[in-house]
CSV table of C-alpha atoms and ligand atoms in Angstrom, one decimal:
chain,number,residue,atom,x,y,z
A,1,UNK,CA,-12.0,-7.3,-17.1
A,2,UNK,CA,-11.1,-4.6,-14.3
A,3,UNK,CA,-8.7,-2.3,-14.8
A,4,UNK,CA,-6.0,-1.4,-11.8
A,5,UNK,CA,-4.2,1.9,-12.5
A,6,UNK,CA,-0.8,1.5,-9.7
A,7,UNK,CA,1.6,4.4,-9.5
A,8,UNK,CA,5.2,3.2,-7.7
A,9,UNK,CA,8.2,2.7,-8.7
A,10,UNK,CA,10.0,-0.4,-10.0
A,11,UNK,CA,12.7,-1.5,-8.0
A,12,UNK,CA,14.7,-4.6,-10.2
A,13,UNK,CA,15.9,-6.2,-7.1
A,14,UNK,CA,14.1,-6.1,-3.6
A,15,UNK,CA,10.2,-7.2,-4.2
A,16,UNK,CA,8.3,-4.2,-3.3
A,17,UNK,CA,6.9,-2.1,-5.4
A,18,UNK,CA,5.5,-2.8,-9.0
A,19,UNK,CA,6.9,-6.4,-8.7
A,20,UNK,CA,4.8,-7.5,-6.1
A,21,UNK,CA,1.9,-5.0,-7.2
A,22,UNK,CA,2.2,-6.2,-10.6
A,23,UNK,CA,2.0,-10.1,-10.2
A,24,UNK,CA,-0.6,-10.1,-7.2
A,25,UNK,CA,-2.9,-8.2,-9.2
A,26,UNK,CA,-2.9,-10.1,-12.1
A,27,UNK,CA,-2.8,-13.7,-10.4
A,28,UNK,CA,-6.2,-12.4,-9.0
A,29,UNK,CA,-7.7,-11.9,-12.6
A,30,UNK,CA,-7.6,-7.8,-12.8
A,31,UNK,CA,-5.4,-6.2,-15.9
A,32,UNK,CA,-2.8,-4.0,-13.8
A,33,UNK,CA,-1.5,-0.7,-15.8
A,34,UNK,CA,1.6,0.4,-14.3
A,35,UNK,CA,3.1,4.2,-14.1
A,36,UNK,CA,7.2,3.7,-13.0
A,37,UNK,CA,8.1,6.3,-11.0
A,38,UNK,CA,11.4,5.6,-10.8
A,39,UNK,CA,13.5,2.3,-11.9
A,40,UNK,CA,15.9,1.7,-8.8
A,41,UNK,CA,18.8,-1.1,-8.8
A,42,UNK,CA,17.2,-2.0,-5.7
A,43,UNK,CA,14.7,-0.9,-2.9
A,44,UNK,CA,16.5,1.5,-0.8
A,45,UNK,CA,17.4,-0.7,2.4
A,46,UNK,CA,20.7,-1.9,0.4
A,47,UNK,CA,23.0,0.5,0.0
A,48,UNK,CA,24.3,2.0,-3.5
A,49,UNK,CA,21.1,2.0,-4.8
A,50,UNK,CA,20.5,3.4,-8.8
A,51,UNK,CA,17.9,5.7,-8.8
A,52,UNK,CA,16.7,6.7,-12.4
A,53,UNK,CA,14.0,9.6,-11.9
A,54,UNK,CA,11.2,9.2,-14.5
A,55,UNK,CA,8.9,12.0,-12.9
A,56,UNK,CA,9.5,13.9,-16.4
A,57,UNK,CA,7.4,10.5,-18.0
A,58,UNK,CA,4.7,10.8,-15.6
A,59,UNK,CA,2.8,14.0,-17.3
A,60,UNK,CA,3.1,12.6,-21.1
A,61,UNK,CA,1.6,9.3,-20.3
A,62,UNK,CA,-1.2,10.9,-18.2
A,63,UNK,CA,-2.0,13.3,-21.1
A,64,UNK,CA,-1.9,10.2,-23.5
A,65,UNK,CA,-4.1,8.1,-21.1
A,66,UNK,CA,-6.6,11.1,-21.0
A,67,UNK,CA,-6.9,11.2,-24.8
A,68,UNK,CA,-7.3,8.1,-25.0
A,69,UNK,CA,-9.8,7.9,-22.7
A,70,UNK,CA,-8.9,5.0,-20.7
A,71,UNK,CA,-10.8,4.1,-17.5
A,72,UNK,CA,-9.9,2.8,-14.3
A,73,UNK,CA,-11.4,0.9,-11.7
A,74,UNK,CA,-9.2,1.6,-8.9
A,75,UNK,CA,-6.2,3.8,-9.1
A,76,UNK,CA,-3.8,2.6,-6.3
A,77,UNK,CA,-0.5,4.0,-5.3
A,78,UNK,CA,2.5,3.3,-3.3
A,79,UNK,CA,6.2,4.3,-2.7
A,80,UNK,CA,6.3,8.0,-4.2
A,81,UNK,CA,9.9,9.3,-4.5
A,82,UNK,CA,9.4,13.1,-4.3
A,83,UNK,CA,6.9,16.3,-4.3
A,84,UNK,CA,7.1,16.8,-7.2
A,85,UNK,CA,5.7,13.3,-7.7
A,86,UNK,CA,3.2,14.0,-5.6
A,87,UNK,CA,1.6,16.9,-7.4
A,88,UNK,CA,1.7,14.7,-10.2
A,89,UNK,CA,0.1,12.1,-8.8
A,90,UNK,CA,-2.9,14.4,-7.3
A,91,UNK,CA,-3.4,15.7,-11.2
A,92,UNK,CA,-3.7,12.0,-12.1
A,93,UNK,CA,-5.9,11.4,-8.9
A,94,UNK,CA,-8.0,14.7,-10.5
A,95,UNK,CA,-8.5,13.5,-13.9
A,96,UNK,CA,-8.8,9.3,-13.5
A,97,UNK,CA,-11.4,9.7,-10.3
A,98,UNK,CA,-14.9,8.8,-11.0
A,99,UNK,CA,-18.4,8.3,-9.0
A,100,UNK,CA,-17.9,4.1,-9.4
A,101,UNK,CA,-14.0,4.0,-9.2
A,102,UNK,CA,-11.8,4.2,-5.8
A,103,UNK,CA,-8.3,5.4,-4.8
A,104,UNK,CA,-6.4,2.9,-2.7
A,105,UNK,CA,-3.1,5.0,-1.2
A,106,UNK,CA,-0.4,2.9,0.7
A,107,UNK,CA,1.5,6.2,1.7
A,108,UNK,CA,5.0,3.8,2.0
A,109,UNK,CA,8.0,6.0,3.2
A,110,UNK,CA,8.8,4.5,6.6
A,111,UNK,CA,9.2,2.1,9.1
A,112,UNK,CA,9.9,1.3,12.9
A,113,UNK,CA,9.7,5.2,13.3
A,114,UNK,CA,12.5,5.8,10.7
A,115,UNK,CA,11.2,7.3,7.2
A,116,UNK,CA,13.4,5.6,4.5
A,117,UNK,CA,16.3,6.8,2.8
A,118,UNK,CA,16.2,10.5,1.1
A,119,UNK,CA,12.3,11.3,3.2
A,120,UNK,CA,12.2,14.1,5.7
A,121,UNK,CA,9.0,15.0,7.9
A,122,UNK,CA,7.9,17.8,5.0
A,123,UNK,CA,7.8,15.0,2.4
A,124,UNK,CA,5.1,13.1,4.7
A,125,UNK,CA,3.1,16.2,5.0
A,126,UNK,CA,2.7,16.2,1.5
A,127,UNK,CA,1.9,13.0,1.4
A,128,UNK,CA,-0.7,13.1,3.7
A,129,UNK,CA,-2.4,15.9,1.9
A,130,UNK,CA,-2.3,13.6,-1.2
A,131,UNK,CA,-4.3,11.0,1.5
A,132,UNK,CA,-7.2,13.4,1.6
A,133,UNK,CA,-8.0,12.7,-1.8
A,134,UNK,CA,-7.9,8.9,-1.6
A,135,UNK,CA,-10.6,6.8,-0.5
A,136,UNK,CA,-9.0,4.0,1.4
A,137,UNK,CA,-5.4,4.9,2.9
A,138,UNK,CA,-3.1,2.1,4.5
A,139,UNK,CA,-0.2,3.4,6.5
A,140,UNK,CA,1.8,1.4,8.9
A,141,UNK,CA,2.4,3.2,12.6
A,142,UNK,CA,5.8,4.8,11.5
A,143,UNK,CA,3.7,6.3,8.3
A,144,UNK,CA,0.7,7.3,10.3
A,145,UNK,CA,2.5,9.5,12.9
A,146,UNK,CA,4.9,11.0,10.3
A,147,UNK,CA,2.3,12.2,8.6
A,148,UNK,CA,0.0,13.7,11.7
A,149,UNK,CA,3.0,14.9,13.1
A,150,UNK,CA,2.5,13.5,16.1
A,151,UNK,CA,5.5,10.9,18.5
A,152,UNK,CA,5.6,7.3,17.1
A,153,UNK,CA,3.6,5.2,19.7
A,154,UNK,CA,6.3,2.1,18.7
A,155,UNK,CA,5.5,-0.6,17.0
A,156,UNK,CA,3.6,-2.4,20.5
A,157,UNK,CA,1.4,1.0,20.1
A,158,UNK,CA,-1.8,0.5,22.2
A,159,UNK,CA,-5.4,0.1,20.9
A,160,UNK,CA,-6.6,3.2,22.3
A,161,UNK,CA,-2.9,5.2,20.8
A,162,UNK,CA,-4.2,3.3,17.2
A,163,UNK,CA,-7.4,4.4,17.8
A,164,UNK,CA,-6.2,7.9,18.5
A,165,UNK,CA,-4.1,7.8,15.5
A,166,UNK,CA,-7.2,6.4,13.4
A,167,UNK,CA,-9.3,9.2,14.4
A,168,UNK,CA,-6.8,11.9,13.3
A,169,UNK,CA,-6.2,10.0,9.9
A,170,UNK,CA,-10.0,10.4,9.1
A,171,UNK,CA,-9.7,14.1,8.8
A,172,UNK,CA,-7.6,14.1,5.8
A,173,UNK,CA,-10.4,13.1,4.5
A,174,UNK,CA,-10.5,9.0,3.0
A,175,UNK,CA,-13.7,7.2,3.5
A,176,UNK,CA,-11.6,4.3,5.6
A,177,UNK,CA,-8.6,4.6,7.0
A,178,UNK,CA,-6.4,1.4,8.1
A,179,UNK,CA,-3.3,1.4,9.9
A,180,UNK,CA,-1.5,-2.2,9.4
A,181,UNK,CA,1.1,-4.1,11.8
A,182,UNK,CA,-1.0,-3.5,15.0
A,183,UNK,CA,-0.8,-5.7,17.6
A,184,UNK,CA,-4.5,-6.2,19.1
A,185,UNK,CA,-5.6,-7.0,22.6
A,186,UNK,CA,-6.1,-10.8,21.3
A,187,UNK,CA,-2.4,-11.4,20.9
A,188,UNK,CA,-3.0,-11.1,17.7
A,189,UNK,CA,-1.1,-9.2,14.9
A,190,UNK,CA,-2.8,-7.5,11.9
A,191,UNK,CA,-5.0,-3.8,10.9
A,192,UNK,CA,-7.2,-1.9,12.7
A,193,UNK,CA,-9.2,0.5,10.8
A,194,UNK,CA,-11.9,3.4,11.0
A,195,UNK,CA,-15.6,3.8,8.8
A,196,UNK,CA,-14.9,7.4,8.8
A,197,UNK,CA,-18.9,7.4,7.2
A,198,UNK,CA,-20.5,4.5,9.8
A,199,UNK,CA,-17.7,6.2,12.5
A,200,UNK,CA,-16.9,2.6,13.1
A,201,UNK,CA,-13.6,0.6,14.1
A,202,UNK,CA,-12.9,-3.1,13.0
A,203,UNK,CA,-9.9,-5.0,13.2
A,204,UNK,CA,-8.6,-8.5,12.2
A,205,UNK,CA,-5.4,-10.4,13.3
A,206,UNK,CA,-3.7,-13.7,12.9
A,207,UNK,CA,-0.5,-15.4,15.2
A,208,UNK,CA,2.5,-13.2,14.5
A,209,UNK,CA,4.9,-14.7,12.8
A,210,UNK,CA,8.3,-13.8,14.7
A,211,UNK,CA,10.2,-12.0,11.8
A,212,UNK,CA,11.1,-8.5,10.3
A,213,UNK,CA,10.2,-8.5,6.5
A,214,UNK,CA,10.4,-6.1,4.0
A,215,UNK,CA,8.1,-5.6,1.4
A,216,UNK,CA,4.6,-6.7,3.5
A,217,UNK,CA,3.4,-3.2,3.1
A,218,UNK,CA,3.4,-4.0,-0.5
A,219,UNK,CA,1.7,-7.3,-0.9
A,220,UNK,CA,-0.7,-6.5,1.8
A,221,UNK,CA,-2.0,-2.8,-0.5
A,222,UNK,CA,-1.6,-4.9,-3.6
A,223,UNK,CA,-4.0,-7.8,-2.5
A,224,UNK,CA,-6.4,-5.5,-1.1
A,225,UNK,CA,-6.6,-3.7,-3.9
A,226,UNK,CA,-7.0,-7.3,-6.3
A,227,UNK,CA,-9.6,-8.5,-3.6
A,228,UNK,CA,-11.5,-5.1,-3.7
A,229,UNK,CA,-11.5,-5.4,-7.5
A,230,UNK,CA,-12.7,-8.9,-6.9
A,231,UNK,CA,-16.2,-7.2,-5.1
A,232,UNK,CA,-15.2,-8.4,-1.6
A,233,UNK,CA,-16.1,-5.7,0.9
A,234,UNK,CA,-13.4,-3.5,2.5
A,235,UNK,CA,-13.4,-5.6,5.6
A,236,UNK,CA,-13.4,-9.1,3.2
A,237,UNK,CA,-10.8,-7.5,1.4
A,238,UNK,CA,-8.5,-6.5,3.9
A,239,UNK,CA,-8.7,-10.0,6.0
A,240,UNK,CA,-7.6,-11.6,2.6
A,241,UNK,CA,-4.6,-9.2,2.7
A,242,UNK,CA,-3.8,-10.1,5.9
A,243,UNK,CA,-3.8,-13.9,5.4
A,244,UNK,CA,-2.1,-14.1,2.2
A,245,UNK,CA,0.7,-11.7,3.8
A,246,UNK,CA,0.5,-13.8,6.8
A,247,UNK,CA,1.0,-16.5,4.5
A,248,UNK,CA,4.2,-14.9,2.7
A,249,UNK,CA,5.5,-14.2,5.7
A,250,UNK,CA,5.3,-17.8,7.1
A,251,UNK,CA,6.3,-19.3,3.9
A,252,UNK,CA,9.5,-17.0,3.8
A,253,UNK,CA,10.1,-18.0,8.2
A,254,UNK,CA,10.6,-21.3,6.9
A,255,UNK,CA,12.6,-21.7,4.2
A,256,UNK,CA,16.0,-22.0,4.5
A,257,UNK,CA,17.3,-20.5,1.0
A,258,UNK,CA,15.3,-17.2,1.6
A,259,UNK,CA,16.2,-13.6,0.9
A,260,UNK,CA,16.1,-11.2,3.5
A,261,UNK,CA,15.0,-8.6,1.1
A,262,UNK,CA,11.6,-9.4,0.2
A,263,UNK,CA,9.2,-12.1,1.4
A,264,UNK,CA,8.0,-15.4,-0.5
A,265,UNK,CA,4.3,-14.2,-1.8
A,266,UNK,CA,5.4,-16.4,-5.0
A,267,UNK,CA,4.9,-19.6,-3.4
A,268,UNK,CA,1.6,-18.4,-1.7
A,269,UNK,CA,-0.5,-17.5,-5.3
A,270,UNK,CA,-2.6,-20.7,-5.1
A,271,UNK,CA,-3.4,-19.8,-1.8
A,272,UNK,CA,-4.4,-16.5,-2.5
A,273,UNK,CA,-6.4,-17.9,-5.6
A,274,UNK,CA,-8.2,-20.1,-3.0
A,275,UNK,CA,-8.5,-17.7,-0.4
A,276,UNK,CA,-10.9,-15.2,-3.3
A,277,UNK,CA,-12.5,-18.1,-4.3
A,278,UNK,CA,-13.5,-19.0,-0.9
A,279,UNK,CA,-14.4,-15.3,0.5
B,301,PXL,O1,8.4,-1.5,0.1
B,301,PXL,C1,8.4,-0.2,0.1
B,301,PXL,C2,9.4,0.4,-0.8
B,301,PXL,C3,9.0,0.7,-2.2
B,301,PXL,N1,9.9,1.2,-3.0
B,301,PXL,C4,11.2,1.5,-2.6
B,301,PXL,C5,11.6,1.3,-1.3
B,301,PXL,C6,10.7,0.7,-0.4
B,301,PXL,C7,11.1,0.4,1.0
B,301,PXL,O2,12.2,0.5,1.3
B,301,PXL,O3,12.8,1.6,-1.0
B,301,PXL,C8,12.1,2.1,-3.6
């Protein structure tokens, strides 16, 4: 069985993070090893959130890890809550990285332009160092601009202002980068992303589903990651991410008991189940 390596913190109430990681990846048949950055009472959209720190943990389990010699397939991370964590995390990316394994990196810390709670502009410059050792990176528009520097295009960004923004993303460094929520010339909503080796775009879209959601960021990296691990392409595995988010999303739109702080991805498994099967 493949082994997922995914570095973000747990957050008990608010499905992001290691709750959606966790499940996704496992409903897709991959054994996912978790390191908590931080256990939070909830993601940081509510307010009078917990934060516990466990940065201190993060060394001693690496170290353990290394001695024991465990392996990875892909190594994937998401919400990061400091620079220090960072570092961390680019030892772990230093020692776990291998010829036949791949970095996934969802650099989360913003949206609609505003980076979340306790983030300044430093913080995603860091981060986006950390993206030049990844292989595949998948900011939003806010995330991507942060981290270039550069005035957030809004979230009706143009192709060619996503195109722009792709091209700038590929000299940190990944192999592919993807930036996800674009609206394409179709009418379509989804990612666009950049080859950085075949120098190629590609993009994929479904019908938008008319709400704001938190936690997408989340299920789409997770799934991509589980469909990756799966041996679908990048482009395979990044069209099943955006139709089992789709799906969440959708599934969430219409139910009438639904939280506002996550979306449904629960009721969407055998779907995703399907959607590998089928791919
Ligand atoms: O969904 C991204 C995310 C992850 N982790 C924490 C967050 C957020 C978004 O707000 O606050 C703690």
């Amino acid at each position: 069985m493949k082994r997922v390596m995914s570095i973000q913190d747990i957050s008990c109430v608010g499905k992001c993070s290691l709750t959606v990681a966790l499940p996704i990846i496992s409903a897709m048949g991959m054994e996912c090893s978790i390191v908590p950055t931080a256990v939070l009472s909830t993601h940081t959209q509510f307010s009078d959130f917990t934060f516990r720190d466990l940065t201190d943990d993060m060394e001693p389990i690496k170290e353990h890890w290394k001695k024991e010699g465990f392996k990875f397939d892909a190594i994937y991370t998401g919400y990061l809550g400091s620079k220090r964590q960072i570092d961390i995390v680019a030892d772990y990316f230093d020692t776990f990285k291998k010829d036949d394994n791949v970095i996934i990196m969802d650099p989360a810390m913003a949206d609609n332009g505003q980076l979340y709670a306790g983030f300044d502009e430093v913080f995603a410059k860091e981060m986006s160092k950390l993206c030049g050792k990844a292989d595949i990176i998948l900011p939003n528009i806010s995330e991507a601009s942060l981290m270039l520097g550069v005035k957030y295009p809004g979230e009706d960004a143009s192709i060619d202002e996503v195109k722009d923004l792709l091209l700038k993303l590929a000299k940190f460094g990944p192999k592919h980068a993807v930036i996800t929520g674009v609206e394409l010339e179709d009418g379509k909503f989804g990612f666009m992303g950049y080859d950085t080796e075949k120098e190629e775009f590609y993009s994929y879209g479904n019908e938008k589903v008319d709400m704001k959601s938190h936690g997408t960021g989340d299920v789409f990296a997770s799934t991509f990651t589980g469909a990756l691990m799966n041996d679908k392409s990048v482009y395979e595995a990044l069209k099943i991410a955006a139709d089992f988010t789709r799906a969440a999303i959708l599934n969430t739109y219409n139910d009438p008991d639904s939280v506002d702080y996550g979306v449904n991805f629960e009721k969407e498994i055998p779907f995703l189940v399907d959607l590998i099967e089928s791919t």
